[in-house]
């Protein structure tokens, strides 16, 4: 099956400073890819490019066999969605936040579907509550539901459980795993937590200073990394390219 | 102290008696300030939103200081400027607006506009950048993104309107210069307070002052209730 994303010589620079330069990366349809690397390695930048939120400075990005162009960007963007580290909920009710993406598409949120999601998240009693009043864990669960209810082809996760307690981390991992197995969506998961990457991913891409140093199956990456930088990263050492 | 108490008593009498002269001044104040606030909001909100929604304000190094300076414009200077523009020798003298309510509205729009533009712009720019990314990531078009962010900044937008209202209902310099404080035509609460104080009619001046504060409180209470909702 052809990959859903193909990145070829993809580059991103801000104010003349190059922050990302990926020679080649294919992301398979339906896979769970963990993006790992130290802070500032370009993981979040790559996610923004994969969600078509930014124009790359150079190189080629194809999505589902089509080159990403500004003309197609909205249609392509609506097949992909990101859950960020900060939930960025709107000043509306919990239910309105979960249905927000559907509203943007002109779809009236289905009350039964909303109720099912709220139940799944353990938030049924908070449906009418103002979203900014939720706890961090509750807010991130709402952010995840807001993305998953859209049934995107690709779910991008930018450290969604970075500041959460073990219960919420487990819940988020379980919800993503269930959605992945139900819909076959592609998941690209940025995480600092190598144990989480090991739990959730089938494949791991290791970024360092904007460059892709190693891409490997998760089992191989965690047991026998091919590069000294990846090995040092897994040992918790400070890594340079 | 006695004078103040006497004045207060007399002021209450005037207020409860719905004195016609008093009501006329109140009506003119509401028409001028209301009209100016409406116009300034209709112009200022879209302008502030257009600037605040951009990643960078065009020519921001110049535009932002101009807006911020405008937020502190001395009303009397605005009055002088509008006077010169609308006087017989001025470029807009043909309109014949001087010493009429339209001139007062123009002056108050000039005072209110930078406040509305500046505070709307600031409230939009203070929204967490992740919210904008998140909204776009969920599939919003450019227009949907703009509308969502304006809704998110609604408290700041409301504060901009409240600040503008407070600025213009309480100013005296501009309306005095361009309106002339003509009885039955351009007299508003602030200019009437100045006049009655000079005449020694402290009771009436105080009654006008109480009304002015009451109007300001009423409007702010309404805005506050709106922001709560």
Coordinates of N, CA, C and O in Angstrom, one line a residue, chain A residues 17-18 37 51 75 86 102 130 149 151 179:
Chain A
X17 N 17.0 30.7 9.6 CA 17.6 29.6 10.4 C 16.8 28.3 10.1 O 15.6 28.3 10.3
X18 N 17.6 27.4 9.6 CA 17.0 26.1 9.2 C 16.7 25.3 10.5 O 17.6 25.0 11.3
X37 N 12.9 12.6 20.1 CA 14.1 13.4 20.0 C 14.1 14.5 21.1 O 13.1 14.8 21.7
X51 N 0.3 18.7 9.1 CA -1.1 19.1 9.2 C -1.3 20.3 8.2 O -2.4 20.9 8.2
X75 N -8.9 21.1 1.9 CA -9.4 19.7 1.7 C -8.5 18.7 2.4 O -8.9 17.8 3.1
X86 N -1.0 21.7 24.8 CA -2.0 22.5 25.5 C -3.3 22.3 24.8 O -3.4 22.4 23.5
X102 N -16.9 19.5 13.7 CA -18.0 19.1 12.8 C -18.8 20.4 12.4 O -19.2 20.5 11.2
X130 N -18.5 25.0 31.2 CA -17.6 25.8 30.4 C -16.3 25.1 30.3 O -15.7 24.7 31.4
X149 N -13.6 12.6 17.0 CA -15.0 12.6 16.5 C -15.1 12.9 15.0 O -16.0 12.5 14.3
X151 N -13.1 11.6 12.9 CA -12.6 10.4 12.2 C -11.5 10.7 11.1 O -11.7 10.5 10.0
X179 N -9.3 4.0 18.8 CA -9.7 4.7 17.6 C -8.8 4.2 16.4 O -9.3 4.0 15.3

